[in-house]
Short mmCIF file of N, CA and C in Angstrom, two decimals:
data_model
loop_
_atom_site.label_atom_id
_atom_site.label_comp_id
_atom_site.label_asym_id
_atom_site.label_seq_id
_atom_site.Cartn_x
_atom_site.Cartn_y
_atom_site.Cartn_z
N MET F 1 21.46 -8.53 53.07
CA MET F 1 21.61 -8.09 54.43
C MET F 1 22.74 -8.88 55.08
N LYS F 2 23.71 -8.20 55.61
CA LYS F 2 24.82 -8.83 56.29
C LYS F 2 24.47 -9.02 57.76
N VAL F 3 24.72 -10.20 58.27
CA VAL F 3 24.41 -10.52 59.65
C VAL F 3 25.65 -10.28 60.50
N LYS F 4 25.52 -9.56 61.61
CA LYS F 4 26.64 -9.38 62.53
C LYS F 4 26.77 -10.66 63.34
N ILE F 5 27.93 -11.27 63.29
CA ILE F 5 28.17 -12.55 63.92
C ILE F 5 28.83 -12.30 65.29
N PRO F 6 28.20 -12.76 66.36
CA PRO F 6 28.80 -12.59 67.69
C PRO F 6 30.20 -13.20 67.74
N GLU F 7 31.11 -12.56 68.51
CA GLU F 7 32.50 -13.02 68.57
C GLU F 7 32.63 -14.47 69.04
N LYS F 8 31.84 -14.88 70.01
CA LYS F 8 31.89 -16.25 70.51
C LYS F 8 31.55 -17.24 69.39
N MET F 9 30.54 -16.91 68.59
CA MET F 9 30.15 -17.79 67.48
C MET F 9 31.24 -17.83 66.42
N GLN F 10 31.89 -16.71 66.17
CA GLN F 10 32.96 -16.68 65.18
C GLN F 10 34.09 -17.62 65.58
N ALA F 11 34.40 -17.66 66.85
CA ALA F 11 35.49 -18.49 67.33
C ALA F 11 35.15 -19.97 67.29
N ASP F 12 33.89 -20.30 67.43
CA ASP F 12 33.46 -21.71 67.52
C ASP F 12 33.13 -22.36 66.18
N ALA F 13 33.18 -21.65 65.10
CA ALA F 13 32.72 -22.23 63.84
C ALA F 13 33.56 -21.75 62.67
N GLU F 14 33.44 -22.48 61.57
CA GLU F 14 34.07 -22.05 60.34
C GLU F 14 33.02 -21.30 59.53
N TRP F 15 33.43 -20.19 58.98
CA TRP F 15 32.52 -19.33 58.22
C TRP F 15 32.98 -19.25 56.78
N ALA F 16 32.05 -18.99 55.88
CA ALA F 16 32.39 -18.83 54.47
C ALA F 16 31.45 -17.82 53.83
N ASN F 17 31.94 -17.21 52.78
CA ASN F 17 31.10 -16.34 51.97
C ASN F 17 30.39 -17.23 50.96
N LEU F 18 29.06 -17.14 50.88
CA LEU F 18 28.27 -18.05 50.05
C LEU F 18 28.63 -17.96 48.57
N VAL F 19 28.71 -16.77 48.03
CA VAL F 19 29.03 -16.62 46.60
C VAL F 19 30.43 -17.16 46.31
N ASP F 20 31.40 -16.86 47.18
CA ASP F 20 32.76 -17.39 46.99
C ASP F 20 32.78 -18.91 47.02
N GLU F 21 32.02 -19.51 47.93
CA GLU F 21 31.96 -20.97 48.02
C GLU F 21 31.39 -21.58 46.74
N ILE F 22 30.31 -21.02 46.24
CA ILE F 22 29.71 -21.54 45.01
C ILE F 22 30.67 -21.39 43.85
N GLU F 23 31.30 -20.24 43.75
CA GLU F 23 32.26 -20.03 42.66
C GLU F 23 33.47 -20.96 42.76
N SER F 24 33.82 -21.38 43.97
CA SER F 24 34.97 -22.28 44.12
C SER F 24 34.63 -23.73 43.76
N VAL F 25 33.38 -24.13 43.87
CA VAL F 25 33.02 -25.52 43.56
C VAL F 25 32.46 -25.70 42.15
N VAL F 26 31.82 -24.70 41.59
CA VAL F 26 31.26 -24.81 40.24
C VAL F 26 32.34 -24.34 39.26
N GLU F 27 32.84 -25.27 38.45
CA GLU F 27 33.93 -24.93 37.53
C GLU F 27 33.56 -23.82 36.57
N ASP F 28 32.36 -23.86 36.02
CA ASP F 28 31.91 -22.86 35.04
C ASP F 28 30.58 -22.29 35.50
N THR F 29 30.61 -21.13 36.16
CA THR F 29 29.37 -20.54 36.67
C THR F 29 28.44 -20.12 35.53
N GLY F 30 28.92 -20.09 34.31
CA GLY F 30 28.06 -19.83 33.15
C GLY F 30 27.05 -20.94 32.93
N MET F 31 27.28 -22.10 33.55
CA MET F 31 26.35 -23.22 33.44
C MET F 31 25.19 -23.13 34.43
N ILE F 32 25.26 -22.20 35.38
CA ILE F 32 24.21 -22.12 36.40
C ILE F 32 22.92 -21.58 35.79
N VAL F 33 21.87 -22.37 35.90
CA VAL F 33 20.55 -22.00 35.39
C VAL F 33 19.78 -21.22 36.45
N ARG F 34 19.83 -21.72 37.68
CA ARG F 34 19.10 -21.06 38.76
C ARG F 34 19.69 -21.46 40.10
N VAL F 35 19.44 -20.61 41.09
CA VAL F 35 19.77 -20.91 42.48
C VAL F 35 18.47 -20.74 43.24
N GLY F 36 18.09 -21.76 43.99
CA GLY F 36 16.82 -21.67 44.70
C GLY F 36 16.49 -22.95 45.43
N SER F 37 15.19 -23.19 45.61
CA SER F 37 14.74 -24.36 46.36
C SER F 37 14.83 -25.62 45.51
N ALA F 38 15.09 -26.74 46.17
CA ALA F 38 15.31 -28.00 45.49
C ALA F 38 14.03 -28.66 45.02
N ASN F 39 12.98 -28.59 45.81
CA ASN F 39 11.79 -29.40 45.56
C ASN F 39 10.79 -28.80 44.60
N ASP F 40 10.92 -27.55 44.28
CA ASP F 40 9.98 -26.95 43.35
C ASP F 40 10.62 -25.72 42.72
N ASP F 41 9.91 -25.11 41.82
CA ASP F 41 10.43 -23.90 41.18
C ASP F 41 9.82 -22.64 41.79
N ARG F 42 9.28 -22.74 42.98
CA ARG F 42 8.65 -21.59 43.59
C ARG F 42 9.66 -20.52 43.97
N TRP F 43 10.82 -20.94 44.51
CA TRP F 43 11.85 -20.00 44.94
C TRP F 43 13.07 -20.20 44.06
N GLY F 44 13.48 -19.17 43.36
CA GLY F 44 14.66 -19.29 42.52
C GLY F 44 14.98 -17.99 41.81
N MET F 45 16.24 -17.87 41.43
CA MET F 45 16.67 -16.69 40.69
C MET F 45 17.88 -17.06 39.84
N SER F 46 18.18 -16.19 38.90
CA SER F 46 19.34 -16.42 38.04
C SER F 46 20.62 -16.26 38.87
N TRP F 47 21.72 -16.78 38.35
CA TRP F 47 23.00 -16.67 39.05
C TRP F 47 23.38 -15.19 39.23
N ASN F 48 23.22 -14.38 38.20
CA ASN F 48 23.59 -12.97 38.32
C ASN F 48 22.76 -12.25 39.38
N ASP F 49 21.45 -12.51 39.40
CA ASP F 49 20.60 -11.90 40.43
C ASP F 49 20.98 -12.40 41.82
N PHE F 50 21.28 -13.68 41.93
CA PHE F 50 21.69 -14.26 43.20
C PHE F 50 22.99 -13.61 43.69
N LYS F 51 23.97 -13.49 42.79
CA LYS F 51 25.24 -12.87 43.17
C LYS F 51 25.04 -11.44 43.67
N ARG F 52 24.21 -10.68 42.96
CA ARG F 52 23.95 -9.30 43.37
C ARG F 52 23.28 -9.25 44.75
N ALA F 53 22.36 -10.14 44.99
CA ALA F 53 21.60 -10.12 46.24
C ALA F 53 22.40 -10.65 47.44
N PHE F 54 23.28 -11.61 47.20
CA PHE F 54 23.92 -12.31 48.33
C PHE F 54 25.45 -12.25 48.31
N TRP F 55 26.04 -11.29 47.64
CA TRP F 55 27.49 -11.20 47.50
C TRP F 55 28.21 -11.10 48.84
N ASP F 56 27.54 -10.58 49.87
CA ASP F 56 28.20 -10.41 51.16
C ASP F 56 27.64 -11.32 52.25
N THR F 57 26.96 -12.39 51.86
CA THR F 57 26.35 -13.29 52.84
C THR F 57 27.36 -14.31 53.35
N GLU F 58 27.54 -14.34 54.65
CA GLU F 58 28.42 -15.29 55.33
C GLU F 58 27.54 -16.31 56.05
N TYR F 59 27.99 -17.54 56.12
CA TYR F 59 27.22 -18.58 56.80
C TYR F 59 28.17 -19.55 57.48
N ARG F 60 27.62 -20.32 58.43
CA ARG F 60 28.40 -21.35 59.10
C ARG F 60 28.49 -22.56 58.19
N THR F 61 29.70 -23.01 57.92
CA THR F 61 29.87 -24.11 56.96
C THR F 61 29.48 -25.46 57.53
N TYR F 62 29.43 -25.61 58.83
CA TYR F 62 28.97 -26.87 59.39
C TYR F 62 27.55 -26.66 59.85
N GLY F 63 26.63 -26.93 58.91
CA GLY F 63 25.21 -26.66 59.10
C GLY F 63 24.56 -27.49 60.18
N GLY F 64 23.52 -28.15 59.81
CA GLY F 64 22.77 -28.92 60.78
C GLY F 64 22.12 -28.01 61.80
N PRO F 65 21.54 -28.56 62.81
CA PRO F 65 20.85 -27.78 63.82
C PRO F 65 21.76 -26.81 64.57
N GLN F 66 23.07 -27.13 64.65
CA GLN F 66 23.99 -26.29 65.37
C GLN F 66 24.22 -24.94 64.69
N ALA F 67 23.92 -24.83 63.43
CA ALA F 67 24.19 -23.58 62.71
C ALA F 67 23.22 -22.48 63.11
N GLY F 68 22.06 -22.85 63.63
CA GLY F 68 21.10 -21.85 64.07
C GLY F 68 20.72 -20.89 62.95
N TYR F 69 20.61 -19.63 63.29
CA TYR F 69 20.17 -18.65 62.30
C TYR F 69 21.24 -18.33 61.27
N CYS F 70 22.43 -18.87 61.41
CA CYS F 70 23.51 -18.58 60.46
C CYS F 70 23.77 -19.73 59.50
N GLY F 71 22.89 -20.74 59.47
CA GLY F 71 23.05 -21.86 58.56
C GLY F 71 22.27 -21.61 57.27
N LEU F 72 22.70 -22.25 56.20
CA LEU F 72 22.00 -22.14 54.92
C LEU F 72 20.68 -22.88 54.96
N ALA F 73 19.75 -22.43 54.15
CA ALA F 73 18.50 -23.16 53.97
C ALA F 73 18.86 -24.56 53.46
N LYS F 74 18.30 -25.58 54.05
CA LYS F 74 18.66 -26.96 53.70
C LYS F 74 18.22 -27.36 52.30
N ASP F 75 17.26 -26.64 51.71
CA ASP F 75 16.82 -27.02 50.37
C ASP F 75 17.43 -26.15 49.28
N LEU F 76 18.46 -25.37 49.62
CA LEU F 76 19.12 -24.52 48.62
C LEU F 76 19.92 -25.38 47.65
N VAL F 77 19.70 -25.17 46.35
CA VAL F 77 20.46 -25.87 45.32
C VAL F 77 20.92 -24.89 44.26
N VAL F 78 22.01 -25.27 43.59
CA VAL F 78 22.55 -24.52 42.46
C VAL F 78 22.38 -25.45 41.26
N VAL F 79 21.43 -25.13 40.37
CA VAL F 79 21.07 -26.01 39.26
C VAL F 79 21.85 -25.61 38.01
N LEU F 80 22.45 -26.61 37.35
CA LEU F 80 23.23 -26.37 36.14
C LEU F 80 22.44 -26.74 34.90
N ASP F 81 22.91 -26.26 33.75
CA ASP F 81 22.19 -26.49 32.49
C ASP F 81 22.27 -27.92 31.98
N ASP F 82 23.08 -28.78 32.61
CA ASP F 82 23.14 -30.19 32.19
C ASP F 82 22.23 -31.08 33.04
N GLY F 83 21.39 -30.46 33.89
CA GLY F 83 20.46 -31.21 34.72
C GLY F 83 21.03 -31.62 36.07
N SER F 84 22.31 -31.37 36.30
CA SER F 84 22.90 -31.69 37.60
C SER F 84 22.75 -30.48 38.52
N TRP F 85 23.11 -30.67 39.80
CA TRP F 85 22.98 -29.58 40.75
C TRP F 85 24.00 -29.74 41.87
N TYR F 86 24.21 -28.67 42.60
CA TYR F 86 25.05 -28.67 43.80
C TYR F 86 24.14 -28.42 44.99
N GLU F 87 24.42 -29.14 46.08
CA GLU F 87 23.71 -28.92 47.33
C GLU F 87 24.70 -29.06 48.47
N GLU F 88 24.41 -28.39 49.58
CA GLU F 88 25.29 -28.45 50.74
C GLU F 88 24.91 -29.63 51.61
N ALA F 89 25.91 -30.37 52.06
CA ALA F 89 25.70 -31.46 53.00
C ALA F 89 25.93 -30.94 54.42
N ASP F 90 25.56 -31.73 55.42
CA ASP F 90 25.74 -31.31 56.81
C ASP F 90 27.19 -31.06 57.18
N ASN F 91 28.13 -31.60 56.41
CA ASN F 91 29.54 -31.37 56.73
C ASN F 91 30.05 -30.03 56.21
N GLY F 92 29.16 -29.25 55.59
CA GLY F 92 29.53 -27.91 55.14
C GLY F 92 30.07 -27.83 53.73
N HIS F 93 30.22 -28.94 53.05
CA HIS F 93 30.73 -28.94 51.68
C HIS F 93 29.58 -29.01 50.68
N PHE F 94 29.78 -28.38 49.53
CA PHE F 94 28.82 -28.50 48.44
C PHE F 94 29.19 -29.72 47.62
N TYR F 95 28.18 -30.53 47.28
CA TYR F 95 28.40 -31.73 46.49
C TYR F 95 27.64 -31.64 45.17
N HIS F 96 28.29 -32.12 44.12
CA HIS F 96 27.70 -32.14 42.78
C HIS F 96 26.86 -33.40 42.67
N ARG F 97 25.59 -33.25 42.32
CA ARG F 97 24.66 -34.37 42.24
C ARG F 97 24.10 -34.49 40.83
N TRP F 98 23.81 -35.72 40.45
CA TRP F 98 23.16 -36.00 39.17
C TRP F 98 21.94 -36.87 39.43
N ALA F 99 20.94 -36.72 38.61
CA ALA F 99 19.77 -37.60 38.71
C ALA F 99 20.22 -39.02 38.39
N PRO F 100 19.58 -40.03 39.00
CA PRO F 100 19.96 -41.41 38.71
C PRO F 100 19.81 -41.71 37.22
N THR F 101 20.71 -42.56 36.73
CA THR F 101 20.63 -42.95 35.32
C THR F 101 19.47 -43.90 35.12
N LYS F 102 19.10 -44.13 33.88
CA LYS F 102 17.95 -44.97 33.58
C LYS F 102 18.32 -46.43 33.34
N ARG F 103 19.57 -46.80 33.61
CA ARG F 103 19.95 -48.21 33.47
C ARG F 103 19.25 -49.02 34.54
N LEU F 104 18.94 -50.25 34.24
CA LEU F 104 18.26 -51.10 35.22
C LEU F 104 19.17 -51.50 36.36
N GLY F 105 20.38 -51.91 36.08
CA GLY F 105 21.28 -52.34 37.14
C GLY F 105 20.99 -53.76 37.59
N LYS F 106 21.57 -54.14 38.74
CA LYS F 106 21.41 -55.49 39.27
C LYS F 106 20.09 -55.59 40.03
N PRO F 107 19.39 -56.70 39.90
CA PRO F 107 18.17 -56.89 40.71
C PRO F 107 18.55 -57.06 42.17
N PHE F 108 17.63 -56.77 43.07
CA PHE F 108 17.91 -56.90 44.50
C PHE F 108 16.73 -57.55 45.19
N GLU F 109 17.01 -58.13 46.36
CA GLU F 109 15.99 -58.87 47.10
C GLU F 109 15.60 -58.19 48.40
N LYS F 110 16.51 -57.43 48.99
CA LYS F 110 16.25 -56.82 50.30
C LYS F 110 16.15 -55.30 50.16
N ILE F 111 15.19 -54.74 50.88
CA ILE F 111 15.03 -53.29 50.85
C ILE F 111 14.88 -52.70 52.25
N VAL F 112 14.69 -53.58 53.25
CA VAL F 112 14.53 -53.16 54.64
C VAL F 112 15.55 -53.88 55.50
N GLY F 113 16.17 -53.15 56.42
CA GLY F 113 17.14 -53.77 57.32
C GLY F 113 17.95 -52.72 58.04
N GLN F 114 18.97 -53.16 58.75
CA GLN F 114 19.82 -52.25 59.50
C GLN F 114 20.96 -51.75 58.61
N SER F 115 20.61 -50.98 57.63
CA SER F 115 21.60 -50.44 56.71
C SER F 115 21.03 -49.22 56.02
N SER F 116 21.90 -48.47 55.42
CA SER F 116 21.43 -47.26 54.76
C SER F 116 21.46 -47.35 53.25
N SER F 117 21.87 -48.48 52.69
CA SER F 117 21.93 -48.56 51.23
C SER F 117 21.51 -49.93 50.72
N LEU F 118 21.05 -49.97 49.49
CA LEU F 118 20.70 -51.24 48.85
C LEU F 118 21.95 -52.11 48.73
N GLU F 119 23.08 -51.50 48.46
CA GLU F 119 24.35 -52.25 48.33
C GLU F 119 24.63 -53.03 49.60
N GLU F 120 24.57 -52.36 50.75
CA GLU F 120 24.87 -53.03 52.02
C GLU F 120 23.86 -54.13 52.34
N LEU F 121 22.59 -53.90 52.02
CA LEU F 121 21.56 -54.89 52.32
C LEU F 121 21.66 -56.14 51.45
N ASN F 122 22.13 -55.97 50.24
CA ASN F 122 22.09 -57.06 49.27
C ASN F 122 23.41 -57.71 48.96
N VAL F 123 24.48 -57.33 49.67
CA VAL F 123 25.78 -57.97 49.46
C VAL F 123 25.74 -59.34 50.12
N ASP F 124 26.27 -60.34 49.41
CA ASP F 124 26.32 -61.70 49.96
C ASP F 124 27.23 -61.72 51.17
N ASP F 125 26.79 -62.43 52.21
CA ASP F 125 27.60 -62.55 53.44
C ASP F 125 28.75 -63.50 53.26
#
């Protein structure tokens, strides 16, 4: 279903075709296993079924709360056959993600503080 976008909204935002965006960021779409929800396998479909269903879907590339009814579902992911996936960030770009590796890494002492990462919390002053 194609959504008619009011002229005022068109002028205030950047728009993209969802299938075109995915095809532009995924080098080999033959690697796509499923497109659907991130947290479970309840919602999902094959890439070919997804393309057929959403070939004409346009969305606001700068999501977040400002996107309103024209923003992508926040849990939408494009899962590849190597276990990695693509997801959209609030800045409107799709990012390639991988599960954390199983290496132990450096031990750390701090986990709570005014920072958003273990690196920032545990760097020597």
